[in-house]
Short mmCIF file of C-alpha atoms and ligand atoms in Angstrom, two decimals:
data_model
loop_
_atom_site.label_atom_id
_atom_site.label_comp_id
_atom_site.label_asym_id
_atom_site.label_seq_id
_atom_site.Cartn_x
_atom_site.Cartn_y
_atom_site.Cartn_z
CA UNK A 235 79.84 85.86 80.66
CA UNK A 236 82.10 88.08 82.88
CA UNK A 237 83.05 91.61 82.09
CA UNK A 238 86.48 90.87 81.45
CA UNK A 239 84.98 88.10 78.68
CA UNK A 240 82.54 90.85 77.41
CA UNK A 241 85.63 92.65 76.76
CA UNK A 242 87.89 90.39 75.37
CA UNK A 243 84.74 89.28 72.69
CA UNK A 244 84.10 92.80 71.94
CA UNK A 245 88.15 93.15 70.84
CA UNK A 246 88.45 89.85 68.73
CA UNK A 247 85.40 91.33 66.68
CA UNK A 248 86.39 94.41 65.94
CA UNK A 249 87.01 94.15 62.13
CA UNK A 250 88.28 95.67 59.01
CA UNK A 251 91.79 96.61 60.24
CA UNK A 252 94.33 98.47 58.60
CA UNK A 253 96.99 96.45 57.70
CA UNK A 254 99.25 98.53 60.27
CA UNK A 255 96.78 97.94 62.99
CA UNK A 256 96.73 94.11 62.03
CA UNK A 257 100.42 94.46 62.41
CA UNK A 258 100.61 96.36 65.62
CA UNK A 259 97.51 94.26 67.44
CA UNK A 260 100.04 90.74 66.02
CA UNK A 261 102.89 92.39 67.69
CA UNK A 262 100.70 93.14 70.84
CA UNK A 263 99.27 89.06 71.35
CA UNK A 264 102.82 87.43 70.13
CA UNK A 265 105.13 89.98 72.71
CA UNK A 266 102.54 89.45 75.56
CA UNK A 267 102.45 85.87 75.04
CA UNK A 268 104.12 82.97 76.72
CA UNK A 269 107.26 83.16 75.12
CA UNK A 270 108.49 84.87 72.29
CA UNK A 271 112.31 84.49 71.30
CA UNK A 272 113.79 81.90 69.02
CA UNK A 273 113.60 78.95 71.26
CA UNK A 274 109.82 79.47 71.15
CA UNK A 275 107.23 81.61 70.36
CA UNK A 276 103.79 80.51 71.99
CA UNK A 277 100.71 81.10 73.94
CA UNK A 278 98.07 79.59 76.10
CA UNK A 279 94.59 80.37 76.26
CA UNK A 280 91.20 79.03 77.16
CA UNK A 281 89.59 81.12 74.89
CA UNK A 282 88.85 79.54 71.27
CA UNK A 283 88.32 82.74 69.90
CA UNK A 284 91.66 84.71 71.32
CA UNK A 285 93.62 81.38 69.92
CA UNK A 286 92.03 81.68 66.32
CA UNK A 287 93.02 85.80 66.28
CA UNK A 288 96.40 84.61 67.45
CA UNK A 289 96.68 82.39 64.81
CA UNK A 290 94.86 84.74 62.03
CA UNK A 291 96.63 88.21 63.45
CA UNK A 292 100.15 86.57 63.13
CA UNK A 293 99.76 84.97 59.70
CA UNK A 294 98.29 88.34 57.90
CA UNK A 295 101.47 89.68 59.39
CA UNK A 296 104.29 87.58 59.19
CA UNK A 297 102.85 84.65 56.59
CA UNK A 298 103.59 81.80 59.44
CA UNK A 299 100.62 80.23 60.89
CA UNK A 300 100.81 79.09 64.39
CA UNK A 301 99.97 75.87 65.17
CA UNK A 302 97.15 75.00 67.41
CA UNK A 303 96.47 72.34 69.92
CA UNK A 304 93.66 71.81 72.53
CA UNK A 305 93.93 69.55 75.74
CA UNK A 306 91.28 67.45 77.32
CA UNK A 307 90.66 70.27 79.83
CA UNK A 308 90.16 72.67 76.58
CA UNK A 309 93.41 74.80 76.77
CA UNK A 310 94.35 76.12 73.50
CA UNK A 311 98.03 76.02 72.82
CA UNK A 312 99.36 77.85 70.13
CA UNK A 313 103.16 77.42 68.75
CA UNK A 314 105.42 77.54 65.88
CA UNK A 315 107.46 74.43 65.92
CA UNK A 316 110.33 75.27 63.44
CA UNK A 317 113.12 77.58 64.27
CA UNK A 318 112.84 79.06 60.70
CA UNK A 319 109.64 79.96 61.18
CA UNK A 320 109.90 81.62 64.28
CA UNK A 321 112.95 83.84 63.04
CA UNK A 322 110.82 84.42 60.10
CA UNK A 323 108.13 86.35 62.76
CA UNK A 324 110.96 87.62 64.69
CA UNK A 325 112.23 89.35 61.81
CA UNK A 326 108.96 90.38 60.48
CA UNK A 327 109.26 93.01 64.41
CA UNK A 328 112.90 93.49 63.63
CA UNK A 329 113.65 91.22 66.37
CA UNK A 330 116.93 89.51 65.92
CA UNK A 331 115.80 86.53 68.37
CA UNK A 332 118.87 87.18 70.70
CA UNK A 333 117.66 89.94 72.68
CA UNK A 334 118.37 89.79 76.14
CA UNK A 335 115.20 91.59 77.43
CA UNK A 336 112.05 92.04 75.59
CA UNK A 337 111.14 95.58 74.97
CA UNK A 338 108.04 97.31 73.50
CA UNK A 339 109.53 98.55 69.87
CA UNK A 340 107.47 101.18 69.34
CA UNK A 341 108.98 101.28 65.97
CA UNK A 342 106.56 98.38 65.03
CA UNK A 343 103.21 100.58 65.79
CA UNK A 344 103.72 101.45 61.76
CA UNK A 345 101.25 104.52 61.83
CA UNK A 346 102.35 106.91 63.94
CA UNK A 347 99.61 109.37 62.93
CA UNK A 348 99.00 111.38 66.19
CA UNK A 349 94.92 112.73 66.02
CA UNK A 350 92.62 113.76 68.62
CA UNK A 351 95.82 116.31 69.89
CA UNK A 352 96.51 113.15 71.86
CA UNK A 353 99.94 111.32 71.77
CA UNK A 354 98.68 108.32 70.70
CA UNK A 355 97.98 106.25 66.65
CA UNK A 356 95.64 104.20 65.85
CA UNK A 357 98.24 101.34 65.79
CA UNK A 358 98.46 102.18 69.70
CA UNK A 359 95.05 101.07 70.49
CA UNK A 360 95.37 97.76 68.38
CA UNK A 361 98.83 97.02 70.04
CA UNK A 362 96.68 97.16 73.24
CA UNK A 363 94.26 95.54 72.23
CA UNK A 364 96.76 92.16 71.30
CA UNK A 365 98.32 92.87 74.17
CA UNK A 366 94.80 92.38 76.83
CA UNK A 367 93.84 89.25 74.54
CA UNK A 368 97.13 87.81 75.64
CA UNK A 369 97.09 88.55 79.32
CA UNK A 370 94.70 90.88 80.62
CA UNK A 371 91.90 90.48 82.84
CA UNK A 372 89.30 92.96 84.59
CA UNK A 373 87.24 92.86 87.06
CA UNK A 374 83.29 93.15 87.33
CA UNK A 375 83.01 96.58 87.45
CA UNK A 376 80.02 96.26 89.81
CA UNK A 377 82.33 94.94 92.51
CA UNK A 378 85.57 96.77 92.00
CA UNK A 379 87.28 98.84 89.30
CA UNK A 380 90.27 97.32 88.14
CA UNK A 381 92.10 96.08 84.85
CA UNK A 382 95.33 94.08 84.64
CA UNK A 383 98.40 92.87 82.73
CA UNK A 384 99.91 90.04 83.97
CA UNK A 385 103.69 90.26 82.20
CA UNK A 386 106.30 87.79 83.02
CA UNK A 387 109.01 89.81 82.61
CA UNK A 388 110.03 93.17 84.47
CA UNK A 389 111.73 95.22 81.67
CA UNK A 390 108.63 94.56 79.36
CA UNK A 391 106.43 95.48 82.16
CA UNK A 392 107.85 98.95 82.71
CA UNK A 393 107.85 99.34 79.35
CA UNK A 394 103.90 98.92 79.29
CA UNK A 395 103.57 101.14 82.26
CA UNK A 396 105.65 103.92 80.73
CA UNK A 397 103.18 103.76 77.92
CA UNK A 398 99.98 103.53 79.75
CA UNK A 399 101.18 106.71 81.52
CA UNK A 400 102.34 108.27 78.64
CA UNK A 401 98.59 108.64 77.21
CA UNK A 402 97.91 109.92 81.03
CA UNK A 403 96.14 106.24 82.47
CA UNK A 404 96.62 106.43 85.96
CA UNK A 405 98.56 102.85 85.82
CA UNK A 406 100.45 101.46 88.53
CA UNK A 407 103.06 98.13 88.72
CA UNK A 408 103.26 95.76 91.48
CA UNK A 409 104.39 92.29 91.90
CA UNK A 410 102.14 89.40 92.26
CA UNK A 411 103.30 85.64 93.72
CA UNK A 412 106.38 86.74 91.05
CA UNK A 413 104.90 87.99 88.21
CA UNK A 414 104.84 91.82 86.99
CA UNK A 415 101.53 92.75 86.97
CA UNK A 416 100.68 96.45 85.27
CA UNK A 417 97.14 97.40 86.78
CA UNK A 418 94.56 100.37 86.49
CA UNK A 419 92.68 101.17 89.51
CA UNK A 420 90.83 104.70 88.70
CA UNK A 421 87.71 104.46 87.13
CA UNK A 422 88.17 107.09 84.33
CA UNK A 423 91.30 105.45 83.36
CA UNK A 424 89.87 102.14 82.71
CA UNK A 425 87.31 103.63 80.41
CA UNK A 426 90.08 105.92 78.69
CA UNK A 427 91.83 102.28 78.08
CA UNK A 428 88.93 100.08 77.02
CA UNK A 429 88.26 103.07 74.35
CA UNK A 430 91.89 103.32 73.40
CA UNK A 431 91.54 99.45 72.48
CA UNK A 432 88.18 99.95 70.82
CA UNK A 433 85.75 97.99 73.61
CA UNK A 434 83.27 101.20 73.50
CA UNK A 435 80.40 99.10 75.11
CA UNK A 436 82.49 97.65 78.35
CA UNK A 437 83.68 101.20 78.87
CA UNK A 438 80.62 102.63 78.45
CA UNK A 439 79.10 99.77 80.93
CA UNK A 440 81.49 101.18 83.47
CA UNK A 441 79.94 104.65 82.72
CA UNK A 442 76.57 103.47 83.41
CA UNK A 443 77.38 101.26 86.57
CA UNK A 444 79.20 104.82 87.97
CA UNK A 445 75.85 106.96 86.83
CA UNK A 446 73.26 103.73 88.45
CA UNK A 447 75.93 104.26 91.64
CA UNK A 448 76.07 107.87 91.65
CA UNK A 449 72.51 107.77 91.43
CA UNK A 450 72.03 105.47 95.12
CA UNK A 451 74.49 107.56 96.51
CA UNK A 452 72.30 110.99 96.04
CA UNK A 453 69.27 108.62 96.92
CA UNK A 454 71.11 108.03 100.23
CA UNK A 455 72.57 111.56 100.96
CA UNK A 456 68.75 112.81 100.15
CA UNK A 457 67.94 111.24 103.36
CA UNK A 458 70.95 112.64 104.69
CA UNK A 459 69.73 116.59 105.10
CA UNK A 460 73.86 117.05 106.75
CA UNK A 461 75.20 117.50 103.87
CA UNK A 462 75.96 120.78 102.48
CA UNK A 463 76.68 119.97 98.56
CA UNK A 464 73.56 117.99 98.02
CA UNK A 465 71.64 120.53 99.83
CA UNK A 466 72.82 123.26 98.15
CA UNK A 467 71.93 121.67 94.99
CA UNK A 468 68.33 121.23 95.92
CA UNK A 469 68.38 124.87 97.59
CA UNK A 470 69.13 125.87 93.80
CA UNK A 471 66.40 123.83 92.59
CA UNK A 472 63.90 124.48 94.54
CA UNK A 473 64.75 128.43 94.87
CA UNK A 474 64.98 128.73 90.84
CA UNK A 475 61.06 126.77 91.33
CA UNK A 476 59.80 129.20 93.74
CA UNK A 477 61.42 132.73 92.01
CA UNK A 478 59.54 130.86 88.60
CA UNK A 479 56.21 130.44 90.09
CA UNK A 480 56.20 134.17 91.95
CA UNK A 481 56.70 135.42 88.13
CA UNK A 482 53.60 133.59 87.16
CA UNK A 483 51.67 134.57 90.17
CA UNK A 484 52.56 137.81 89.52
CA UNK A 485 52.03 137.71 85.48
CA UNK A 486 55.48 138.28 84.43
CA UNK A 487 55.82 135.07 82.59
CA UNK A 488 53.82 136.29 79.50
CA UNK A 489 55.86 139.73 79.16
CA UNK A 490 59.43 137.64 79.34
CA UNK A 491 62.00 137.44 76.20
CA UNK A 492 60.86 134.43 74.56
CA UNK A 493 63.63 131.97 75.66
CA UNK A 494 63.04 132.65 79.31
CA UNK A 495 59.29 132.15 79.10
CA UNK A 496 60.10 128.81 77.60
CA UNK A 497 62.47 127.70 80.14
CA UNK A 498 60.37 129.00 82.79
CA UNK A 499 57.17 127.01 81.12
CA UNK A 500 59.30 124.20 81.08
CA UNK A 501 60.31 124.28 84.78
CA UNK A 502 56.81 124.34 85.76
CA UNK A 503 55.88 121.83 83.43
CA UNK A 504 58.38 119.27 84.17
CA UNK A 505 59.70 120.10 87.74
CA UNK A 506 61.57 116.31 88.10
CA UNK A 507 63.65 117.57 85.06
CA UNK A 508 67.32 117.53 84.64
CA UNK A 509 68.46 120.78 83.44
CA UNK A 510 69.62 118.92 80.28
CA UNK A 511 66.28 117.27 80.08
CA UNK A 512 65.35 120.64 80.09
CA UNK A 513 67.46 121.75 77.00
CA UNK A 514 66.00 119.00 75.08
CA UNK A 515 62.87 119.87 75.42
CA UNK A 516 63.50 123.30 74.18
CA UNK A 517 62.12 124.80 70.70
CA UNK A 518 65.53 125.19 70.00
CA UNK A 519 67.65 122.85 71.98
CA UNK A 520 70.14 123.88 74.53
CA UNK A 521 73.46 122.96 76.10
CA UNK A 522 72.81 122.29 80.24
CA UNK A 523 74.63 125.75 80.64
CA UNK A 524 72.84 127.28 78.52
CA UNK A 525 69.37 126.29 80.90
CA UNK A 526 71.09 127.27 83.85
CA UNK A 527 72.41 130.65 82.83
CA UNK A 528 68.48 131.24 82.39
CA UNK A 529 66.66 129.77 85.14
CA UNK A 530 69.57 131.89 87.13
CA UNK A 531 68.01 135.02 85.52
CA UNK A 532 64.78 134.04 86.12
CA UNK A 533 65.66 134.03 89.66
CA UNK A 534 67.42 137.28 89.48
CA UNK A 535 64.36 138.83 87.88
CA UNK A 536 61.91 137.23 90.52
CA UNK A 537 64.87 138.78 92.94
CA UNK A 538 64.58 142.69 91.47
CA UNK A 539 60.86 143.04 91.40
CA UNK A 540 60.64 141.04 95.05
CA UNK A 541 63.19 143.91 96.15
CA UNK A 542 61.27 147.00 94.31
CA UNK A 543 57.61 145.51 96.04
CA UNK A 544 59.74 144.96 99.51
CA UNK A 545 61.22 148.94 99.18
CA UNK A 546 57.78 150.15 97.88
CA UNK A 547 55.80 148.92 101.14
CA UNK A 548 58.65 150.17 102.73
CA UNK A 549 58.26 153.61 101.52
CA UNK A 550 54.61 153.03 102.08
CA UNK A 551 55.17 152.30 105.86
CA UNK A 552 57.31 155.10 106.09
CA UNK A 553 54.40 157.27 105.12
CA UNK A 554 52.50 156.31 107.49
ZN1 LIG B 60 97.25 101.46 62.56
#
């Protein structure tokens, strides 16, 4: 299955909506859609299970079912054939069915319950979430980063945009063999969206493919003894190492406070370690930051009595 699949079947099961979510996420597939006005309201699909949310989303919220056909080639069609019908839906979004323009109502996201000090409602990420069933796709993430909206129409494009970019997604619009297409490009912001719309596992997929490529690339600048950042990190690594074992060598480890004999223990222990590794391993386990504030006063320690020996022979020579 490809990613932008994964995600799509990771949406349609999310369950046990509120009914303003159910609402909002209706709102999202029927606006997004083919067409959605009084002459029709409709979509096409070739995805059995988007067409059966269509149809389920929009009757819990409006009472009309859609009607559902499938062609030889398996495209799903979805429709409601009467004009009462479709006013009926309309209505249901305070749609009048003679709008000139469709716009994102953001009147229809019911809850408007702002949490996480971010401007954004549940009802947000289920509108989304429609709105990707009807016509989003994404990329394999282990090509290229990228997520899109194809939208037929400009006005409703922009208004997607201005929402994406509201929440602080770095989206962008462009125009596509003359369609609107609202895209993500930056990494970060595709896994802010995929959360927003509840697919936790694609985004964190993405997060995993960045770590596994993150990962190569260190591999690569290892052999690569140019560059000054990764250097400096294993300079760090390797000095906190060496000020560690000089304390042992010169039995300080014993006399230490009992937090920096365990993190120096550790260290010697487990020398591959991440420093978070390292915090896990702990007695009592610590934040990364926390490590690394003490292996930094290991080294400082290793640092003060290397300086009193170096002064001492000093002194010593001096004598002489
Ligand atoms: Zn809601």
């Amino acid at each position: 299955m490809s990613f932008s699949s994964n995600i799509k079947d990771e949406l349609i099961k999310i369950e046990n909506m509120p009914d303003c979510c159910i609402h909002a996420m209706a709102y999202g597939m029927l606006l997004f859609g083919r067409s959605f006005n009084s002459g029709a309201i409709s979509l096409m699909t070739d995805n059995g299970n988007i067409a059966q949310k269509y149809m389920s989303v929009t009757e819990k919220a409006s009472g009309i079912l859609p009607f559902c056909s499938v062609s030889d080639a398996g495209k799903y069609s979805l429709e409601i054939p009467s004009k009462e019908d479709r006013m009926k839906v309309l209505s249901e979004f305070s749609m009048s069915g003679n709008e000139r323009t469709l716009r994102i109502d953001r009147g229809n996201l019911l809850n408007d319950t702002v949490y996480d000090g971010e401007n954004l409602s549940c009802c947000d990420g289920a509108f989304l979430r429609g709105a990707f069933l009807s016509c989003g796709t994404a990329s394999d993430p282990n090509k290229s980063y990228h997520i899109e909206f194809v939208v037929p129409f400009k006005t409703l494009s922009m208004d997607l945009l201005k929402m994406l970019t509201d929440y602080g997604l770095k989206a962008k619009h462009m125009v596509r063999r003359y369609v609107n297409v609202i895209y993500i490009k930056d990494s970060e912001s595709i896994e802010d969206l995929l959360t927003i719309m509840g697919a936790y596992n694609s985004a964190m997929e993405i997060m995993n493919i960045k770590i596994y490529k993150d990962v190569r690339n260190l591999t690569n600048r290892r052999n690569n003894f140019e560059n000054a950042n990764f250097s400096k990190t294993v300079d760090a690594a390797y000095d906190q190492l060496s000020a560690i074992m000089y304390l042992e060598e010169k039995g300080v480890i014993p006399t230490l406070e009992p937090d920096l004999k365990e993190i120096a223990e550790l260290r010697i222990d487990n020398p591959e370690a991440s420093l978070r590794e390292i915090g896990e391993l702990c007695s009592i386990k610590m934040s990364r930051s926390a490590v690394n504030y003490r292996l930094k006063r290991l080294v400082s320690i290793s640092n003060s009595i290397k300086n009193s020996e170096e002064s001492d022979a000093s002194e010593a020579k001096d004598d002489e």
